[in-house]
Amino acid sequence: MSQLNEVLVRGDGTIVLFGVPNHYRLDLPQKLTSRLAPEEFRFTVRRINKLLDTEIIMNFLFFIMGCFLCPCTAGVTMAPVVLLNKRTRNRVRDLLKAENGRLYHNLGLHWSLAKQNFDLNVEYCLQIEFIVKDPDIGPD
C-alpha cells in the first residue's frame, strides 16, 4: 500500500461517510519526524479536521434524512448526499493545495487526498509524498 516515498494518514473519526472520515490523527508519523515540525503537522491536520467537523455532520444529517425518504423517492434523495460529499472532498483538496503552496512544497513534501482500499472498505486518506528534487547539473 504505502511506498517508501509516501506516508498515509488514516482517519480515526467516529463517522465515515462515503469514505470520508470526520477526523484525522494528529500524531506525527514516524517517517516525517526529521522532515517536518510536529506543530506544523498538527496545524494542518487541525485545519482539515475543523473543516470536516462542519461538513461531515451536515452530510450525515442529509444522509439520515435521505435514508428515511429513500423508499418514497426511489433513491433520488441520496443525490444531495453524494454531491455534498464530493464538495467536501474538493474543499479538503483546496485546503491542501493552499497548505502545499504556503509551506510544504518548500520542505520537499506534497499533501493530497488519496482514495485507498483497506480490506473491503474504501477510505480517503491524507497522502504525504516526498518530492524528489533533481540535482542541478551544469558545466564544471
JSON list of C-alpha atoms in Angstrom, two decimals, residues 29-112:
[
{"chain": "A", "resi": 29, "resn": "PRO", "atom": "CA", "xyz": [4.03, 9.81, 11.56]},
{"chain": "A", "resi": 30, "resn": "GLN", "atom": "CA", "xyz": [7.48, 8.40, 12.30]},
{"chain": "A", "resi": 31, "resn": "LYS", "atom": "CA", "xyz": [8.67, 8.86, 8.69]},
{"chain": "A", "resi": 32, "resn": "LEU", "atom": "CA", "xyz": [8.12, 12.62, 8.94]},
{"chain": "A", "resi": 33, "resn": "THR", "atom": "CA", "xyz": [9.96, 13.24, 12.19]},
{"chain": "A", "resi": 34, "resn": "SER", "atom": "CA", "xyz": [13.10, 14.70, 10.63]},
{"chain": "A", "resi": 35, "resn": "ARG", "atom": "CA", "xyz": [11.31, 16.42, 7.74]},
{"chain": "A", "resi": 36, "resn": "LEU", "atom": "CA", "xyz": [8.52, 18.33, 9.46]},
{"chain": "A", "resi": 37, "resn": "ALA", "atom": "CA", "xyz": [7.87, 20.02, 12.80]},
{"chain": "A", "resi": 38, "resn": "PRO", "atom": "CA", "xyz": [5.08, 18.39, 14.81]},
{"chain": "A", "resi": 39, "resn": "GLU", "atom": "CA", "xyz": [3.43, 21.80, 15.29]},
{"chain": "A", "resi": 40, "resn": "GLU", "atom": "CA", "xyz": [3.13, 22.36, 11.53]},
{"chain": "A", "resi": 41, "resn": "PHE", "atom": "CA", "xyz": [1.71, 18.86, 11.01]},
{"chain": "A", "resi": 42, "resn": "ARG", "atom": "CA", "xyz": [-0.87, 19.35, 13.78]},
{"chain": "A", "resi": 43, "resn": "PHE", "atom": "CA", "xyz": [-1.76, 22.84, 12.49]},
{"chain": "A", "resi": 44, "resn": "THR", "atom": "CA", "xyz": [-2.59, 21.47, 9.03]},
{"chain": "A", "resi": 45, "resn": "VAL", "atom": "CA", "xyz": [-4.46, 18.42, 10.30]},
{"chain": "A", "resi": 46, "resn": "ARG", "atom": "CA", "xyz": [-6.45, 20.57, 12.75]},
{"chain": "A", "resi": 47, "resn": "ARG", "atom": "CA", "xyz": [-7.49, 22.85, 9.87]},
{"chain": "A", "resi": 48, "resn": "ILE", "atom": "CA", "xyz": [-8.66, 19.80, 7.92]},
{"chain": "A", "resi": 49, "resn": "ASN", "atom": "CA", "xyz": [-10.45, 18.38, 10.97]},
{"chain": "A", "resi": 50, "resn": "LYS", "atom": "CA", "xyz": [-12.19, 21.71, 11.61]},
{"chain": "A", "resi": 51, "resn": "LEU", "atom": "CA", "xyz": [-13.44, 21.75, 8.01]},
{"chain": "A", "resi": 52, "resn": "LEU", "atom": "CA", "xyz": [-14.59, 18.13, 8.28]},
{"chain": "A", "resi": 53, "resn": "ASP", "atom": "CA", "xyz": [-16.37, 18.77, 11.59]},
{"chain": "A", "resi": 54, "resn": "THR", "atom": "CA", "xyz": [-18.81, 21.13, 9.95]},
{"chain": "A", "resi": 55, "resn": "GLU", "atom": "CA", "xyz": [-19.09, 19.39, 6.57]},
{"chain": "A", "resi": 56, "resn": "ILE", "atom": "CA", "xyz": [-19.46, 15.75, 7.66]},
{"chain": "A", "resi": 57, "resn": "ILE", "atom": "CA", "xyz": [-22.12, 16.49, 10.29]},
{"chain": "A", "resi": 58, "resn": "MET", "atom": "CA", "xyz": [-24.25, 18.27, 7.70]},
{"chain": "A", "resi": 59, "resn": "ASN", "atom": "CA", "xyz": [-23.64, 15.46, 5.18]},
{"chain": "A", "resi": 60, "resn": "PHE", "atom": "CA", "xyz": [-24.56, 12.87, 7.81]},
{"chain": "A", "resi": 61, "resn": "LEU", "atom": "CA", "xyz": [-27.85, 14.64, 8.60]},
{"chain": "A", "resi": 62, "resn": "PHE", "atom": "CA", "xyz": [-28.73, 14.73, 4.90]},
{"chain": "A", "resi": 63, "resn": "PHE", "atom": "CA", "xyz": [-27.78, 11.02, 4.69]},
{"chain": "A", "resi": 64, "resn": "ILE", "atom": "CA", "xyz": [-30.13, 10.10, 7.54]},
{"chain": "A", "resi": 65, "resn": "MET", "atom": "CA", "xyz": [-32.94, 12.17, 6.02]},
{"chain": "A", "resi": 66, "resn": "GLY", "atom": "CA", "xyz": [-32.26, 10.58, 2.62]},
{"chain": "A", "resi": 67, "resn": "CYS", "atom": "CA", "xyz": [-32.43, 7.09, 4.11]},
{"chain": "A", "resi": 68, "resn": "PHE", "atom": "CA", "xyz": [-35.87, 7.77, 5.59]},
{"chain": "A", "resi": 69, "resn": "LEU", "atom": "CA", "xyz": [-37.20, 9.27, 2.37]},
{"chain": "A", "resi": 70, "resn": "CYS", "atom": "CA", "xyz": [-35.45, 6.86, 0.01]},
{"chain": "A", "resi": 71, "resn": "PRO", "atom": "CA", "xyz": [-38.36, 4.40, -0.37]},
{"chain": "A", "resi": 72, "resn": "CYS", "atom": "CA", "xyz": [-40.71, 7.26, -1.27]},
{"chain": "A", "resi": 73, "resn": "THR", "atom": "CA", "xyz": [-38.41, 8.87, -3.84]},
{"chain": "A", "resi": 74, "resn": "ALA", "atom": "CA", "xyz": [-36.81, 5.77, -5.40]},
{"chain": "A", "resi": 75, "resn": "GLY", "atom": "CA", "xyz": [-33.37, 6.81, -4.16]},
{"chain": "A", "resi": 76, "resn": "VAL", "atom": "CA", "xyz": [-33.37, 10.35, -5.54]},
{"chain": "A", "resi": 77, "resn": "THR", "atom": "CA", "xyz": [-32.97, 11.80, -2.04]},
{"chain": "A", "resi": 78, "resn": "MET", "atom": "CA", "xyz": [-29.48, 10.29, -1.86]},
{"chain": "A", "resi": 79, "resn": "ALA", "atom": "CA", "xyz": [-28.22, 12.52, -4.71]},
{"chain": "A", "resi": 80, "resn": "PRO", "atom": "CA", "xyz": [-27.66, 15.58, -2.47]},
{"chain": "A", "resi": 81, "resn": "VAL", "atom": "CA", "xyz": [-25.60, 13.44, -0.08]},
{"chain": "A", "resi": 82, "resn": "VAL", "atom": "CA", "xyz": [-23.33, 12.28, -2.88]},
{"chain": "A", "resi": 83, "resn": "LEU", "atom": "CA", "xyz": [-22.92, 15.84, -4.16]},
{"chain": "A", "resi": 84, "resn": "LEU", "atom": "CA", "xyz": [-22.22, 17.22, -0.67]},
{"chain": "A", "resi": 85, "resn": "ASN", "atom": "CA", "xyz": [-19.62, 14.51, -0.12]},
{"chain": "A", "resi": 86, "resn": "LYS", "atom": "CA", "xyz": [-17.91, 15.45, -3.39]},
{"chain": "A", "resi": 87, "resn": "ARG", "atom": "CA", "xyz": [-17.96, 19.12, -2.33]},
{"chain": "A", "resi": 88, "resn": "THR", "atom": "CA", "xyz": [-16.35, 18.16, 1.00]},
{"chain": "A", "resi": 89, "resn": "ARG", "atom": "CA", "xyz": [-13.55, 16.28, -0.78]},
{"chain": "A", "resi": 90, "resn": "ASN", "atom": "CA", "xyz": [-12.97, 19.25, -3.09]},
{"chain": "A", "resi": 91, "resn": "ARG", "atom": "CA", "xyz": [-12.78, 21.64, -0.13]},
{"chain": "A", "resi": 92, "resn": "VAL", "atom": "CA", "xyz": [-10.20, 19.44, 1.58]},
{"chain": "A", "resi": 93, "resn": "ARG", "atom": "CA", "xyz": [-8.21, 19.30, -1.68]},
{"chain": "A", "resi": 94, "resn": "ASP", "atom": "CA", "xyz": [-8.35, 23.11, -1.97]},
{"chain": "A", "resi": 95, "resn": "LEU", "atom": "CA", "xyz": [-7.14, 23.46, 1.61]},
{"chain": "A", "resi": 96, "resn": "LEU", "atom": "CA", "xyz": [-4.28, 21.04, 0.95]},
{"chain": "A", "resi": 97, "resn": "LYS", "atom": "CA", "xyz": [-3.35, 22.94, -2.20]},
{"chain": "A", "resi": 98, "resn": "ALA", "atom": "CA", "xyz": [-3.11, 26.16, -0.20]},
{"chain": "A", "resi": 99, "resn": "GLU", "atom": "CA", "xyz": [-1.04, 24.46, 2.50]},
{"chain": "A", "resi": 100, "resn": "ASN", "atom": "CA", "xyz": [1.29, 22.98, -0.13]},
{"chain": "A", "resi": 101, "resn": "GLY", "atom": "CA", "xyz": [1.89, 26.44, -1.56]},
{"chain": "A", "resi": 102, "resn": "ARG", "atom": "CA", "xyz": [2.30, 28.01, 1.86]},
{"chain": "A", "resi": 103, "resn": "LEU", "atom": "CA", "xyz": [4.81, 25.60, 3.34]},
{"chain": "A", "resi": 104, "resn": "TYR", "atom": "CA", "xyz": [5.07, 22.01, 2.24]},
{"chain": "A", "resi": 105, "resn": "HIS", "atom": "CA", "xyz": [6.48, 22.36, -1.27]},
{"chain": "A", "resi": 106, "resn": "ASN", "atom": "CA", "xyz": [9.36, 24.39, 0.24]},
{"chain": "A", "resi": 107, "resn": "LEU", "atom": "CA", "xyz": [10.04, 21.46, 2.57]},
{"chain": "A", "resi": 108, "resn": "GLY", "atom": "CA", "xyz": [10.00, 18.90, -0.25]},
{"chain": "A", "resi": 109, "resn": "LEU", "atom": "CA", "xyz": [6.59, 17.48, 0.66]},
{"chain": "A", "resi": 110, "resn": "HIS", "atom": "CA", "xyz": [3.28, 17.30, -1.22]},
{"chain": "A", "resi": 111, "resn": "TRP", "atom": "CA", "xyz": [-0.02, 16.67, 0.57]},
{"chain": "A", "resi": 112, "resn": "SER", "atom": "CA", "xyz": [-3.04, 15.25, -1.23]}
]
